[in-house]
Short mmCIF file of C-alpha atoms in Angstrom, two decimals:
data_model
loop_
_atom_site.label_atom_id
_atom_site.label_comp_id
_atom_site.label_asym_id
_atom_site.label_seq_id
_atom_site.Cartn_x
_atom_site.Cartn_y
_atom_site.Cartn_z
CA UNK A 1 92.65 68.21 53.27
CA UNK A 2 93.98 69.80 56.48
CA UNK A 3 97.83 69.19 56.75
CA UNK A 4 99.97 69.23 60.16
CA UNK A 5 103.21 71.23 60.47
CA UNK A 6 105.83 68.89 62.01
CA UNK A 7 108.43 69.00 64.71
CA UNK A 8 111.17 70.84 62.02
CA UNK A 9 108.67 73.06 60.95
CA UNK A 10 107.00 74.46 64.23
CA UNK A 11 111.16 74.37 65.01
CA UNK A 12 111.87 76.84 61.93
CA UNK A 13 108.65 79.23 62.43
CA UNK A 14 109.74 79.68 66.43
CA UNK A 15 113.42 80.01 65.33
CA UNK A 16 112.66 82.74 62.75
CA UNK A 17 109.67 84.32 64.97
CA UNK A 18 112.62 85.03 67.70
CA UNK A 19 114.91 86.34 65.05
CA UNK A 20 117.44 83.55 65.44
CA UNK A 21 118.55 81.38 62.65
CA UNK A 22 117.22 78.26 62.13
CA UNK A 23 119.70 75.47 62.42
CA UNK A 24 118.74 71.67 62.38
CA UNK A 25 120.71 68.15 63.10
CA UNK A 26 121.90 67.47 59.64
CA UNK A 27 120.40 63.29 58.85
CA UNK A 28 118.03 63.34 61.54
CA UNK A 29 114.08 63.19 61.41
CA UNK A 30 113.62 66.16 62.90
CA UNK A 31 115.34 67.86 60.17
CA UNK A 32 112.87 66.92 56.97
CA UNK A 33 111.28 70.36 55.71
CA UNK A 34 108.27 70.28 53.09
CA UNK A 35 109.11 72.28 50.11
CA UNK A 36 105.11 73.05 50.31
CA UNK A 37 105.18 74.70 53.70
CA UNK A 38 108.30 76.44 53.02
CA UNK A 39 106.40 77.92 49.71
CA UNK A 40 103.87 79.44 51.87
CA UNK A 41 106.10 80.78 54.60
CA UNK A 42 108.39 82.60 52.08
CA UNK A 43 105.66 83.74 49.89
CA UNK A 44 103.22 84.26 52.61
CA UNK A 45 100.52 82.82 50.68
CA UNK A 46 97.28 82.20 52.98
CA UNK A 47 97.00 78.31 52.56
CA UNK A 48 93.67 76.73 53.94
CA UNK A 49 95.53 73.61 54.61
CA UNK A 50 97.50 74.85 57.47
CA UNK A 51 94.49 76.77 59.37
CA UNK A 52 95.95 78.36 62.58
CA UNK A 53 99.42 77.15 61.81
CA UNK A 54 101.05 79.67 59.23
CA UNK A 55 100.50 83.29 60.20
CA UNK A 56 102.57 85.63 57.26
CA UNK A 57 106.21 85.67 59.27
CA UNK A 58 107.80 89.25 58.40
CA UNK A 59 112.02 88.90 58.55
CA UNK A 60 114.37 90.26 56.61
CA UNK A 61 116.69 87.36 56.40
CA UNK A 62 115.74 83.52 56.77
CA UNK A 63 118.92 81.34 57.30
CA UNK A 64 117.91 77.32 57.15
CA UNK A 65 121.09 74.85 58.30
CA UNK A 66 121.25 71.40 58.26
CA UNK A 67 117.79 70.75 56.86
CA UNK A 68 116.73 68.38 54.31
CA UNK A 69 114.18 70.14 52.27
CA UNK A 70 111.34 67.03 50.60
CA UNK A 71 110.18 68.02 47.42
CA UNK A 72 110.75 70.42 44.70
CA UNK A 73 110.49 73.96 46.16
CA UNK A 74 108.64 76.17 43.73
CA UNK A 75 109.09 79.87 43.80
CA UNK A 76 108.03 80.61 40.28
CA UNK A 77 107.61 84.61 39.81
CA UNK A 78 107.85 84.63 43.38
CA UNK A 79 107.30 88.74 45.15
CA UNK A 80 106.04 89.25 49.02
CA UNK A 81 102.21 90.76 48.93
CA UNK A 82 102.79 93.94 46.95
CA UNK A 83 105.07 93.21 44.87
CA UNK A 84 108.60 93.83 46.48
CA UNK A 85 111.25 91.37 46.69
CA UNK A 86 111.19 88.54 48.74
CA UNK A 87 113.83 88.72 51.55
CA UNK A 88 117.31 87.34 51.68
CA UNK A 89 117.22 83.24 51.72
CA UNK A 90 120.19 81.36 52.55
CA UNK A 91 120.71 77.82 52.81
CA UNK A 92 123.66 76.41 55.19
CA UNK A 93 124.68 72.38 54.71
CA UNK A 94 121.55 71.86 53.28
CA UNK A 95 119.67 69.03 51.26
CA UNK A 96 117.38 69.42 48.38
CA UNK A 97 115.10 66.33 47.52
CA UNK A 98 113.67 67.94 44.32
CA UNK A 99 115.53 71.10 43.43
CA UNK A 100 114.67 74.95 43.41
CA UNK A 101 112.93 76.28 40.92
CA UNK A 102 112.76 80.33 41.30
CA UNK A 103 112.30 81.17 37.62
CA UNK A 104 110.97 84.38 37.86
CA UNK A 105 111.03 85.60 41.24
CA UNK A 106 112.76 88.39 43.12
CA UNK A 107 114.65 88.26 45.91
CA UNK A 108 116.85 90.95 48.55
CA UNK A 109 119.69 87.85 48.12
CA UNK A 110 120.60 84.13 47.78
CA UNK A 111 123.04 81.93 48.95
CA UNK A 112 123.38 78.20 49.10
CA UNK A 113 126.99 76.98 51.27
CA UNK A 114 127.48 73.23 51.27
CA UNK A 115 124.52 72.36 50.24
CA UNK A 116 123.83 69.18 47.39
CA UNK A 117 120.96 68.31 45.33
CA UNK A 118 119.35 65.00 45.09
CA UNK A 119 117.90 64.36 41.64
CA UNK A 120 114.17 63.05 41.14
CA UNK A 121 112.28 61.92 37.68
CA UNK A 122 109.78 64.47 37.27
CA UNK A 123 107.40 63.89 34.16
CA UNK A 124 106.32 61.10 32.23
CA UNK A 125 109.64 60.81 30.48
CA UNK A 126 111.06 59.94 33.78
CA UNK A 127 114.17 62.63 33.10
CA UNK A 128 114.80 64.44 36.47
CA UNK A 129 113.93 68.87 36.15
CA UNK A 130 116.89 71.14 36.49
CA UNK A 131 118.57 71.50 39.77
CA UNK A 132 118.82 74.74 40.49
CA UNK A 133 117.05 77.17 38.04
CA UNK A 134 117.37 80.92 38.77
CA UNK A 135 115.91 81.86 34.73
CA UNK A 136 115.03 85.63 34.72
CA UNK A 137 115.40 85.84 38.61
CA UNK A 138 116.22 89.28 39.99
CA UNK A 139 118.24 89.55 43.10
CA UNK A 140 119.25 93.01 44.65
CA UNK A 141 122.54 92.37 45.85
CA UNK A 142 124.33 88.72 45.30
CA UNK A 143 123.84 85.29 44.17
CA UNK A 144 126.69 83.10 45.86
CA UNK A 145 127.08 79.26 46.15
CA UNK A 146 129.99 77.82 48.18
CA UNK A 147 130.44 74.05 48.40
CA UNK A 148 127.52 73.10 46.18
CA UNK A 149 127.26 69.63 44.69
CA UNK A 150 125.19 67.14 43.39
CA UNK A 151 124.23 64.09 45.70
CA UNK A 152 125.04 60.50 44.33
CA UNK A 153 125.98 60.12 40.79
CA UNK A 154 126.80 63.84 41.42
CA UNK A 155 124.60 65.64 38.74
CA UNK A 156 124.26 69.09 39.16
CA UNK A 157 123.42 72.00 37.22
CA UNK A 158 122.52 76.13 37.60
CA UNK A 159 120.29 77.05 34.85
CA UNK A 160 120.49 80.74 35.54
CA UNK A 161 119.80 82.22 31.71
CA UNK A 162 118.87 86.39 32.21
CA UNK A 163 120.35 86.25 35.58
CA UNK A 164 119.94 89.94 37.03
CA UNK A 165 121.81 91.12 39.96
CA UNK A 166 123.02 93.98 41.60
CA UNK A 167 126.43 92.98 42.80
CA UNK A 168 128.44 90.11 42.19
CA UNK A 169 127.87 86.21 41.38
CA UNK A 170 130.39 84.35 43.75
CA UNK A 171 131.03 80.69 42.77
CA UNK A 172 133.30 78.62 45.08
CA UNK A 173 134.38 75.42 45.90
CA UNK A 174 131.86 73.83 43.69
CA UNK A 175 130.99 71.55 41.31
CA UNK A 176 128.57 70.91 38.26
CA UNK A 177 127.85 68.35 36.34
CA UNK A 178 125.12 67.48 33.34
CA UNK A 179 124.00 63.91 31.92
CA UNK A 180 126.45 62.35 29.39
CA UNK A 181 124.99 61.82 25.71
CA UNK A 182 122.12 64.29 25.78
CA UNK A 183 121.05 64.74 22.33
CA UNK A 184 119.24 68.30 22.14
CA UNK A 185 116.46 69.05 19.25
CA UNK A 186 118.76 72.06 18.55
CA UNK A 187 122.15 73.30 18.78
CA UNK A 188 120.55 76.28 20.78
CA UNK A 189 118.79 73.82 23.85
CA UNK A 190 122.15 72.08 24.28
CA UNK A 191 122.28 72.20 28.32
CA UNK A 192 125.09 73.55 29.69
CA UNK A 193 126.32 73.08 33.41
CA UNK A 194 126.42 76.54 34.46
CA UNK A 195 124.22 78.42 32.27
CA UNK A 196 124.67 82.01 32.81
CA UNK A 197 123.56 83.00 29.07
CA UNK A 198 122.01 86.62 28.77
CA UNK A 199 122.91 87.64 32.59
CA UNK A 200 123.18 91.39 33.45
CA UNK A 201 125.90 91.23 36.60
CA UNK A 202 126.09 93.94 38.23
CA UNK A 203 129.39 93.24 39.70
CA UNK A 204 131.90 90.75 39.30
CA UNK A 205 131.77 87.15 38.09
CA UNK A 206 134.07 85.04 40.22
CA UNK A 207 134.61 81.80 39.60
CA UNK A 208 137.26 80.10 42.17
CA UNK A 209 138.34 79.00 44.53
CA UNK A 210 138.48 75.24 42.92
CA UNK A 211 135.05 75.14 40.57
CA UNK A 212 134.78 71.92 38.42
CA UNK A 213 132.24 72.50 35.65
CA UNK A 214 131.58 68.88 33.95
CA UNK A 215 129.23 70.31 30.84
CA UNK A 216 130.66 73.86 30.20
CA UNK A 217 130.52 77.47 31.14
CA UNK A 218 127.45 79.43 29.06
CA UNK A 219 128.43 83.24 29.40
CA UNK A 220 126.88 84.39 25.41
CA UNK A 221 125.71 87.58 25.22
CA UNK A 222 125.56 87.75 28.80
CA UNK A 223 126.80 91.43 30.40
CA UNK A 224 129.27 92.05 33.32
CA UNK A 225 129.99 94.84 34.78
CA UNK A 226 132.83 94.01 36.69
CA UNK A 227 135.60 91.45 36.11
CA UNK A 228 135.48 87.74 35.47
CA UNK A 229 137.81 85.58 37.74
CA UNK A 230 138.30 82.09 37.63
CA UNK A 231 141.25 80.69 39.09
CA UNK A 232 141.77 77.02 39.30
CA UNK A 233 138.73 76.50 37.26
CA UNK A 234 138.60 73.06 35.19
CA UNK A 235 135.72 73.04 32.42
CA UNK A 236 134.80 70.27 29.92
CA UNK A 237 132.35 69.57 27.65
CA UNK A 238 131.24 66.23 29.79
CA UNK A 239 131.60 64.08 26.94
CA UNK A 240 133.49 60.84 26.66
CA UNK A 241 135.22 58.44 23.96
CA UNK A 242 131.70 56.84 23.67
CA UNK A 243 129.03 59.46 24.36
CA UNK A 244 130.95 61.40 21.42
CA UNK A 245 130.17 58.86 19.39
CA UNK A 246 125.90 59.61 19.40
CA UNK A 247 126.29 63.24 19.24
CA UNK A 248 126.58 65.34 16.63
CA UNK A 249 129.84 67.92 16.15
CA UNK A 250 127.30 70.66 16.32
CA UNK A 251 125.77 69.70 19.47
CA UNK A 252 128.89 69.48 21.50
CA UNK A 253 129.67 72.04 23.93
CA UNK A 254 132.15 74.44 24.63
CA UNK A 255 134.31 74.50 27.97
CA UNK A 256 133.93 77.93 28.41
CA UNK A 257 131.57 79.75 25.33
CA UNK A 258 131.34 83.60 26.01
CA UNK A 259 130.18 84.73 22.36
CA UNK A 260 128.55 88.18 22.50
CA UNK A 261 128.97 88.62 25.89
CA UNK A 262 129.98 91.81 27.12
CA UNK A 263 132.80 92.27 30.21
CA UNK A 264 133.21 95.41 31.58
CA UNK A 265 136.70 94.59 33.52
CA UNK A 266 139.17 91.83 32.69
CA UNK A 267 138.34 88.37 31.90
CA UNK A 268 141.13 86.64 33.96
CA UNK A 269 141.24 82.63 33.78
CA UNK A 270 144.23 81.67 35.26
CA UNK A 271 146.49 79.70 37.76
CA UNK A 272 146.29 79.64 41.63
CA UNK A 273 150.39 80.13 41.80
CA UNK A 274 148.96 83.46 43.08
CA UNK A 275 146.89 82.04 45.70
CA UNK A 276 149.99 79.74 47.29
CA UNK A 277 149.29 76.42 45.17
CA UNK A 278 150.40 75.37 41.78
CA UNK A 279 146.93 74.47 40.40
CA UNK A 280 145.85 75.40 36.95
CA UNK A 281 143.12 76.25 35.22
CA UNK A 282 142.04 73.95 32.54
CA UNK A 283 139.40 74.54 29.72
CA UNK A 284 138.70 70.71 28.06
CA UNK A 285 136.70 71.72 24.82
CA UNK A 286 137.74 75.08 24.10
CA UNK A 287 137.52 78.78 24.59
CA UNK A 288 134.48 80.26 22.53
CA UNK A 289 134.98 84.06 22.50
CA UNK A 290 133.43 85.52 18.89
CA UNK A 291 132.47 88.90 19.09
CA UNK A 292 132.45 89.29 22.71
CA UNK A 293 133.47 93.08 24.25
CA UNK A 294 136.22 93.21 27.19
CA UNK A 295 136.99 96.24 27.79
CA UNK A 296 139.64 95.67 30.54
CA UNK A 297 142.37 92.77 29.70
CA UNK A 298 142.62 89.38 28.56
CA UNK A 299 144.71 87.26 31.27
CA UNK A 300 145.52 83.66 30.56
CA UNK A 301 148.48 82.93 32.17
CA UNK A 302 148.16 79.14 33.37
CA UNK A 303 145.57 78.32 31.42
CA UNK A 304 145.20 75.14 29.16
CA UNK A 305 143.39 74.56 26.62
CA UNK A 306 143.28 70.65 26.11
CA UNK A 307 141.54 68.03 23.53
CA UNK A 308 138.13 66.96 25.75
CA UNK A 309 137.77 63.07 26.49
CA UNK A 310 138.26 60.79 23.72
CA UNK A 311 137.38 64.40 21.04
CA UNK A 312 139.23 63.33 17.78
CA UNK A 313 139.71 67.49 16.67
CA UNK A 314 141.90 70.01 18.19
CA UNK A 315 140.25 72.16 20.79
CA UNK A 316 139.30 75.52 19.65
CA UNK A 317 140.40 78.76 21.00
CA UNK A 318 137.97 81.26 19.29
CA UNK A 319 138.50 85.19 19.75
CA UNK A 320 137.42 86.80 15.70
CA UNK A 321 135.72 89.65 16.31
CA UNK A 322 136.98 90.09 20.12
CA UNK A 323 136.59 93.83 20.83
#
């Protein structure tokens, strides 16, 4: 069935076709983006639906602001014709209606700045599909989310496990947040909120200013070139007094669980005194370091390392094996 671009859409192809970004009235009708037609346009996929209406748009950059994006936007193994990575994409005070799922694909960059997520059941079981999921995506240069969120009830999560990229991974200013009481099949399918497990960074990790992580910090086995910063950072393991009570010890998370993972500057968690306020970082749940590699320095100062909501057993601080 034939399908008509609407007034955002012809908006963002004219915007983009003159080189100019594409900005948008953030709430208003004339803002709505289909995550279909966006598909095509970044892949540029020939789509007999939209005859005449989507010629292949070559840029090297496409900035969307103030758009609400319907639908989950699907990416999966994305490349331009050829092959090569698909150019830089960066969303500005944008709205997802379904999420971003990019397993796969490769892209020149990514960003996301004040953007949130709004949450939809996808399936028969009715449970809603990860946010944002960046699993074995390759980006060139740097992955970097500033003021991200999750709409409503606020669930929000990055499932970015085998994360490459060539420079940095710049968290700011954000926060994530996973279902209470999940009971995974396994210990090793517990969800984590920002899931970074197996990554090769090319650069740094930086985690601040101000990230709240409600469902832990999965760094295991993951490899950093550079430094990890986080300063201000508060972690937990999501859990409370009651949702404790369903889950097995095993199936808890950690705040912050960097087993096997591999840093090739210091790992720094720390206060903000340095940045000109008193706030501290705070890991609810523990710090999971076994066998893990730094080969700069292990900085701590202003960290704490607190009992999780209504947990019954010390927190952990775990470093055998630390190299």
């Amino acid at each position: 069935m034939e399908l008509t671009l609407n007034k955002a859409e012809h908006h963002l192809i004219h915007r983009i076709q003159s080189g100019l970004d594409a900005e948008f009235d953030p709430g208003s009708e004339n803002s709505v983006l289909r995550a279909e037609v966006l598909r095509v346009l970044f892949l540029r996929l020939a789509d007999p639906r939209f005859p005449n209406q989507l010629a292949p748009l070559n840029c090297p950059r496409w900035v969307i602001s103030g758009a609400r994006i319907e639908g989950r936007l699907y990416l999966r193994d994305g490349r331009l014709p050829g092959g090569t990575a698909l150019p830089a994409l960066e969303f500005i005070k944008c709205q997802f209606h379904g999420g971003l799922n990019a397993g796969g694909a490769h892209f020149e960059r990514l960003r996301f700045e004040e953007c949130s997520f709004v949450l939809l059941p996808q399936g028969t079981d009715g449970k809603p599909s990860t946010p944002l999921l960046l699993r074995t995506v390759t980006i060139n240069t740097e992955l970097r989310l500033e003021n991200v969120k999750g709409a409503g009830d606020g669930l929000f999560w990055l499932y970015a496990s085998g994360l490459k990229t060539g420079n940095d991974v710049r968290i700011s200013n954000s926060k994530f947040k996973v279902p209470k009481g999940e009971q995974p099949q396994i210990a090793s399918s517990i969800r984590y909120a920002l899931d970074l497990s197996g990554a090769e960074i090319g650069g740094e990790l930086q985690l601040y200013p101000n990230v709240r992580v409600e469902g832990g910090i999965k760094l295991r086995s993951a490899r950093i070139a550079g430094d990890v910063w986080a300063f201000g950072l508060i972690s937990t393991d999501a859990e409370d007094a009651e949702s404790r009570k369903t889950i097995p010890l095993s199936s808890l998370r950690r705040a912050f669980n960097a087993q096997a993972a591999t840093i090739g500057g210091n790992l720094s968690i720390r206060s903000m005194v340095q940045c000109g306020t008193d706030t501290v970082s705070e890991l609810r749940g523990g710090l999971h370091l076994p066998g893990a590699t730094i080969r700069g320095g292990v900085l701590l100062d202003g960290l704490c390392i607190n009992h999780a909501e209504g947990a019954t057993q010390a927190p952990d601080c775990t470093m055998s094996y630390l190299h």
